[in-house]
mmCIF file of C-alpha atoms in Angstrom:
data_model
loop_
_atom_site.group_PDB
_atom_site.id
_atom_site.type_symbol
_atom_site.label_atom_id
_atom_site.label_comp_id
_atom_site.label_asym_id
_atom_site.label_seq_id
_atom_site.Cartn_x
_atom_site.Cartn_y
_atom_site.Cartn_z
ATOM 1 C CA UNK I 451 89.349 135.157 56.364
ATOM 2 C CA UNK I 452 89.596 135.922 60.221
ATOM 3 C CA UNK I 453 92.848 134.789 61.756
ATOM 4 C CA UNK I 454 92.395 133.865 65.383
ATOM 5 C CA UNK I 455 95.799 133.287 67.163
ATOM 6 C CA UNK I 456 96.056 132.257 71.029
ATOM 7 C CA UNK I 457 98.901 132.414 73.376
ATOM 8 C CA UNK I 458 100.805 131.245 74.801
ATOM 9 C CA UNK I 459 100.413 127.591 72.853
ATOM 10 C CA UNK I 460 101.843 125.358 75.491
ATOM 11 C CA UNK I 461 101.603 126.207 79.528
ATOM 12 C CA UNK I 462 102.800 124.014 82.220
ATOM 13 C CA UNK I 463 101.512 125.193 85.723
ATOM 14 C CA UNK I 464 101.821 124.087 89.071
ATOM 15 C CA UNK I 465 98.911 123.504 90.737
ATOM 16 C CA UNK I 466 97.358 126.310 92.469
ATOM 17 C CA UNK I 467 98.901 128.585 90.419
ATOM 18 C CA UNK I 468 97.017 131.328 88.583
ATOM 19 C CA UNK I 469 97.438 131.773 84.277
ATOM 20 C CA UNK I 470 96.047 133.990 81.836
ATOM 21 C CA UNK I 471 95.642 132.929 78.260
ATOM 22 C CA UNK I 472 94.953 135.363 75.373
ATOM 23 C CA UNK I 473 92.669 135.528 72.582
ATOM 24 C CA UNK I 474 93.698 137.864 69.494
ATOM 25 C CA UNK I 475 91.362 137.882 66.549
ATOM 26 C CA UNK I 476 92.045 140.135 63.006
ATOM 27 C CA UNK I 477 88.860 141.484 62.512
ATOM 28 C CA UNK I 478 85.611 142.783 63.974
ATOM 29 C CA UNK I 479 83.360 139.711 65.404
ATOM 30 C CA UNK I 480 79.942 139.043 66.769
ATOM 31 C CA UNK I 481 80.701 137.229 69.435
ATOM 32 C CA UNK I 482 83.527 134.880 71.365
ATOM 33 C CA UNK I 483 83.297 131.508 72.931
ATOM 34 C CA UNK I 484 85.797 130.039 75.362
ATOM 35 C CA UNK I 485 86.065 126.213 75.170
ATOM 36 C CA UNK I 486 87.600 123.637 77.485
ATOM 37 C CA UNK I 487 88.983 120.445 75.112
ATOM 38 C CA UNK I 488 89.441 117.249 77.717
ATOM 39 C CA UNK I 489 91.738 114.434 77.128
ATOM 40 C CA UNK I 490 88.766 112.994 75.445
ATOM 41 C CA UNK I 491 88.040 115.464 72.753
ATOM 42 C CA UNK I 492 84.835 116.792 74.559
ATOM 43 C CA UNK I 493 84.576 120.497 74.290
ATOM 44 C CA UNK I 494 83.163 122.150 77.066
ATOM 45 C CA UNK I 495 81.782 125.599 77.255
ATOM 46 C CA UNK I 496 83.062 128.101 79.400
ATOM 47 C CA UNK I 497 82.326 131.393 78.391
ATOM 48 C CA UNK I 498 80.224 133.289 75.625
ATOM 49 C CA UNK I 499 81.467 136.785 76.108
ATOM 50 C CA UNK I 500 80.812 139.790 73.430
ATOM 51 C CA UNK I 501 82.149 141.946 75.732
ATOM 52 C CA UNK I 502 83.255 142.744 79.003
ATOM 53 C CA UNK I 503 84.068 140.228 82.075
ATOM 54 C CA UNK I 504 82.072 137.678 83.132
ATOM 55 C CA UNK I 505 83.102 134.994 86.068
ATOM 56 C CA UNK I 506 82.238 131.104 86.960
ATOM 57 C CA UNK I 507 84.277 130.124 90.409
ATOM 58 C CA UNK I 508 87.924 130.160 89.429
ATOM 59 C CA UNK I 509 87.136 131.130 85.940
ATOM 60 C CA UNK I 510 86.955 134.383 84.954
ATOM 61 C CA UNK I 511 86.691 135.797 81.047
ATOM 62 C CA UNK I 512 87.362 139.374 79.777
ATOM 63 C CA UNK I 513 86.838 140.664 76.189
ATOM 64 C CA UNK I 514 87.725 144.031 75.265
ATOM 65 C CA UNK I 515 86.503 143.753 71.308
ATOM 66 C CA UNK I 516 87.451 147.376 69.889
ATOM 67 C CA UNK I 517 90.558 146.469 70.860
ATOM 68 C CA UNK I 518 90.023 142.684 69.005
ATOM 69 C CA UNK I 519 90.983 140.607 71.961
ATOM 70 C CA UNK I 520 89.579 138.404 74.462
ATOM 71 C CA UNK I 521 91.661 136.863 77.783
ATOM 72 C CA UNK I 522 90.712 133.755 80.123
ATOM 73 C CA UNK I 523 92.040 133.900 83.551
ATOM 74 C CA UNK I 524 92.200 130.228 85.693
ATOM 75 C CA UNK I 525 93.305 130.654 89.150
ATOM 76 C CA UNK I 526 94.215 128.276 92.034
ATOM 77 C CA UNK I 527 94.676 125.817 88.754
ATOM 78 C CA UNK I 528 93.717 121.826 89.591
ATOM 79 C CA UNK I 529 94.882 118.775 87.543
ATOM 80 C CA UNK I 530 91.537 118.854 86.242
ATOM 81 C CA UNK I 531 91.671 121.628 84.290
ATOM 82 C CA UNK I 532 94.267 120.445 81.896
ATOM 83 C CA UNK I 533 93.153 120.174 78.265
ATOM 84 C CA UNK I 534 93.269 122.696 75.121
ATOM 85 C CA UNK I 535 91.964 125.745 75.638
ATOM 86 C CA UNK I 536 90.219 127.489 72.575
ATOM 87 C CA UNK I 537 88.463 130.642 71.761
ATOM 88 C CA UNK I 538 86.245 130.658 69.001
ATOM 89 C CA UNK I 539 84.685 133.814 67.410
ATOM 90 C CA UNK I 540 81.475 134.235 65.788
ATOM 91 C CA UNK I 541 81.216 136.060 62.141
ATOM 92 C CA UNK I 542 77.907 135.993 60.197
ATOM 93 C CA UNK I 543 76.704 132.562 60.367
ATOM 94 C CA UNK I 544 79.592 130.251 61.584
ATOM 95 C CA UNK I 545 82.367 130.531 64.305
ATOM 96 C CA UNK I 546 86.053 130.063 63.450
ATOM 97 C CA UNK I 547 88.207 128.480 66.542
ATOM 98 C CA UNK I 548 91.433 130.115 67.553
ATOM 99 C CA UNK I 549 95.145 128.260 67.500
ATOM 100 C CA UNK I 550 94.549 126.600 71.094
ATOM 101 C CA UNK I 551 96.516 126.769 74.496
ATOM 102 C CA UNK I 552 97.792 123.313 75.956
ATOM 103 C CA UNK I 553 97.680 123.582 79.602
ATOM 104 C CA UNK I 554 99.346 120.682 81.893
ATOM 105 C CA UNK I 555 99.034 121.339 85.673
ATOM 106 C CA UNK I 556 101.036 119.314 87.564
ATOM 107 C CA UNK I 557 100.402 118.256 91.248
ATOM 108 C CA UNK Q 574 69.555 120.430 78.504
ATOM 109 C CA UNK Q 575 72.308 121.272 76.075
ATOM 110 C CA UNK Q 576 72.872 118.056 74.978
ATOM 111 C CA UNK Q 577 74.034 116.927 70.912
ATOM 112 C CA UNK Q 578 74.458 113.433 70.949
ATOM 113 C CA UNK Q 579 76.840 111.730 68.477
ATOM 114 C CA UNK Q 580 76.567 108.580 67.507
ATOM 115 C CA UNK Q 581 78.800 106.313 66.809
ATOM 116 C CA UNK Q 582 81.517 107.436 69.107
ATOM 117 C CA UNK Q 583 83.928 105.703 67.371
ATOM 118 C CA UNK Q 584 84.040 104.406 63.404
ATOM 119 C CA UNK Q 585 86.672 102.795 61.407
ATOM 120 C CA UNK Q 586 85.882 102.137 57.326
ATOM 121 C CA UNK Q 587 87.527 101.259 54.335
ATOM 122 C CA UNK Q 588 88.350 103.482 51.423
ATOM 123 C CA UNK Q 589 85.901 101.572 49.634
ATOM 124 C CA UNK Q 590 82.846 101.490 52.493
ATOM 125 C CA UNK Q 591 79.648 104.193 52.968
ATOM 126 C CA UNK Q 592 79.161 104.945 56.083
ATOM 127 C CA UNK Q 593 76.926 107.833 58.069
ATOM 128 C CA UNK Q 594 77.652 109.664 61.474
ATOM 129 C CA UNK Q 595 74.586 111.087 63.039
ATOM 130 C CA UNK Q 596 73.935 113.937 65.269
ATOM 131 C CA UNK Q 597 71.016 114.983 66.815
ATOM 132 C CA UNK Q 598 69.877 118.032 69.490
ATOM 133 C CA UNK Q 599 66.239 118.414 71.126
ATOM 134 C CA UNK Q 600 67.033 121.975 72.384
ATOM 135 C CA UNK Q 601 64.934 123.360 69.215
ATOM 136 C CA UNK Q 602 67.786 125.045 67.749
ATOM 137 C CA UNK Q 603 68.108 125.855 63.856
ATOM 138 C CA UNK Q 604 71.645 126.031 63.011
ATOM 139 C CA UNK Q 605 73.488 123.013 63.269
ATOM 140 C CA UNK Q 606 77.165 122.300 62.221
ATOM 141 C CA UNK Q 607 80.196 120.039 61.436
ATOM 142 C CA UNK Q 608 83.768 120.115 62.502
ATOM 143 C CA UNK Q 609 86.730 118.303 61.493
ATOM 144 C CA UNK Q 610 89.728 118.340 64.108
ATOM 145 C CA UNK Q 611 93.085 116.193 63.096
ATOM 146 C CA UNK Q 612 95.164 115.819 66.089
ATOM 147 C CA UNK Q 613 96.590 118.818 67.953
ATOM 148 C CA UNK Q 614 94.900 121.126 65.514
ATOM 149 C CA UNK Q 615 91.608 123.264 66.494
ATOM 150 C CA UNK Q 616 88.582 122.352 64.702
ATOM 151 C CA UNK Q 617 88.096 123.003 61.356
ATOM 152 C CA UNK Q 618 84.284 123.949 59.832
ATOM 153 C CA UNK Q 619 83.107 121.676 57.360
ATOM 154 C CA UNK Q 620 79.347 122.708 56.466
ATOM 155 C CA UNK Q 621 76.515 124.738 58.119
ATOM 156 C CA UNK Q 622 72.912 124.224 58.630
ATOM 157 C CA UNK Q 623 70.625 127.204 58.997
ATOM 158 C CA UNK Q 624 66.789 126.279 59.692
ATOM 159 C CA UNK Q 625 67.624 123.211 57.883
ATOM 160 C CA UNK Q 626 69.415 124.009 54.744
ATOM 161 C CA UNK Q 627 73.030 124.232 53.705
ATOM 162 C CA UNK Q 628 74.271 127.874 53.920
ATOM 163 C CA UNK Q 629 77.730 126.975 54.255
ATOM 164 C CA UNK Q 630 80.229 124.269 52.635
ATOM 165 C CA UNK Q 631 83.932 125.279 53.460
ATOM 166 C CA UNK Q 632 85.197 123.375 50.353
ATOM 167 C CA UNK Q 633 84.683 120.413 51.194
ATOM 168 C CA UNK Q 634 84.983 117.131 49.002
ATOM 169 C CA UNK Q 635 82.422 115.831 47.820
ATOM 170 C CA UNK Q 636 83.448 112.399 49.757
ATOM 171 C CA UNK Q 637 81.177 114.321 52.669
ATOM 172 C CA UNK Q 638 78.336 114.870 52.306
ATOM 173 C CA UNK Q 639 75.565 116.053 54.786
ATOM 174 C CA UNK Q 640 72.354 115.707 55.262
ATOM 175 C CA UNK Q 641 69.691 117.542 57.443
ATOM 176 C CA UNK Q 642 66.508 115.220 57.182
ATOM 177 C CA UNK Q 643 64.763 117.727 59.923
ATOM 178 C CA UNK Q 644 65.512 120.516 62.486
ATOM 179 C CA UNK Q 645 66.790 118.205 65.294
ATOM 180 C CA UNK Q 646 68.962 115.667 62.953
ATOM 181 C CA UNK Q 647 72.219 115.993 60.922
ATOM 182 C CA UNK Q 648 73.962 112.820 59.327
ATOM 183 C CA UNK Q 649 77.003 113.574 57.765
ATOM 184 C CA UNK Q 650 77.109 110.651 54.868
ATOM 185 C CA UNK Q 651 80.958 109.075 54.004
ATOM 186 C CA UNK Q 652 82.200 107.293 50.959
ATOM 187 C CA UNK Q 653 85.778 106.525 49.562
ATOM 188 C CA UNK Q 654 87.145 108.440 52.188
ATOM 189 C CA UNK Q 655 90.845 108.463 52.366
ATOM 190 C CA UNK Q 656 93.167 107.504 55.277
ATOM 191 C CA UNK Q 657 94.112 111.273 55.730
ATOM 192 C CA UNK Q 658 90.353 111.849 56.558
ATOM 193 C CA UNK Q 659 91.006 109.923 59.516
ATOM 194 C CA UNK Q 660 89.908 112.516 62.360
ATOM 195 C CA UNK Q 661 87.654 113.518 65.284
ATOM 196 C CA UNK Q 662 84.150 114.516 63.532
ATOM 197 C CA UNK Q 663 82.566 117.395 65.668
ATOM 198 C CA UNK Q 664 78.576 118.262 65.319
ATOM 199 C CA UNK Q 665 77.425 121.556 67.188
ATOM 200 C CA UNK Q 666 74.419 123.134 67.551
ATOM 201 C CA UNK Q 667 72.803 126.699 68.392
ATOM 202 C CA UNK Q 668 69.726 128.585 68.512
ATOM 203 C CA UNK Q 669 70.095 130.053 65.666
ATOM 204 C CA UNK Q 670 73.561 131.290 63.111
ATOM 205 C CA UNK Q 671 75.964 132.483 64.934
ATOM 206 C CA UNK Q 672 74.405 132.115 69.008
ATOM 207 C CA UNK Q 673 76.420 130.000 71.387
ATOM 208 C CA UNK Q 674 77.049 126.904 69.592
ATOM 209 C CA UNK Q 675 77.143 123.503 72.073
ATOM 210 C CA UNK Q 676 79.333 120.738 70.946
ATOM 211 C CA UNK Q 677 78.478 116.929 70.861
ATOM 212 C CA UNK Q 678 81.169 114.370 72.299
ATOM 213 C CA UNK Q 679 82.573 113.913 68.607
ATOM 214 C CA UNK Q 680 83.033 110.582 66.097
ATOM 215 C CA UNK Q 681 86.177 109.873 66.385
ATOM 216 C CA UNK Q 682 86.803 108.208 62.729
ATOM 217 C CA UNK Q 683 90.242 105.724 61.357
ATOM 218 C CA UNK Q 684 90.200 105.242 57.390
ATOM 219 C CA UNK Q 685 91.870 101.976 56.775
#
């Protein structure tokens, strides 16, 4: 099956510091999803980006797929955007989630 | 709206219980889905619904087993589960196979 690995898998940030996570996937996809996990185990939507860059205030999403990789960039990072971050990528009928980035920001 | 509401939130059984979580969207979408996620893990698919039959079962035990009574309901039935099942249950939803799936607030289940 499709192996979906993210890095890095632990970040610790200050806040107000900028990060880029990455998304690599093994095969050709239909689509990506970028998900925010809270300290509750909600998962919360971010992106759903086939290609190119799309942006949402200090959230921004790129995904170059002929190249089979997808990054999320969070700047001027707040407390409140620690959590797991995971990409998930869509083949045929389902959608297989990536490895997950912990991010702690710190004040 | 892209609510899927999960009910209960939380759930602890017996090995020896039956017990059902439920999960239900009114956004008219046709595929609906179940996750398992064990702590610090990413979620793991379970089964798929497509216009309300199974298309896919990830090898699943047979201890699970799921239900789709109509397009805006999916129970996911439980019985001599073991302590290992003990996880966060995930139900998602989309418009149809494969669109932007939308994730309900999860069963978070304990196996005694």
């Amino acid at each position: 099956g499709i192996q979906v690995e993210q890095s890095p898998p632990d970040l610790i940030l200050q806040e107000g510091a900028n990060s880029t996570l990455r998304c690599n996937f093994s095969d050709s996809v239909n689509n990506l999803q970028w998900f925010h996990q809270n300290p509750w185990g909600q998962l919360i939507n971010l992106f759903y980006i086939p290609s190119g860059t799309k942006q949402n205030g200090r959230l921004s999403a790129t995904t170059v797929a002929t190249e089979r990789y997808s990054l999320l960039y969070i700047s001027s990072s707040q407390t409140t955007d620690s959590g797991v971050y995971f990409c998930a990528v869509h083949t045929g009928n389902q959608f297989y989630f990536g490895t997950g980035t912990s991010l702690t920001v710190i004040p | 709206d892209t609510e899927v509401t999960q009910t209960p939130k939380h759930l602890v059984m017996g090995m020896t219980n039956k017990k059902s979580l439920k999960c239900e969207q009114h956004m008219g979408h046709r595929a609906m889905y179940w996750y398992k996620q064990k702590a610090k893990k990413p979620p793991e698919l379970m089964f798929v619904y497509s216009y309300e039959k199974l298309s896919i079962n990830e090898s699943v035990p047979s201890r699970f087993s799921p239900e789709c009574p109509n397009s805006s309901l999916l129970n996911l039935h439980l019985h001599a589960l073991q302590p290992e099942d003990s996880a966060l249950y995930l139900c998602a939803s989309s418009h149809v196979p494969g669109a932007e799936a939308f994730f309900g607030q999860g069963t978070r289940l304990t196996v005694v």
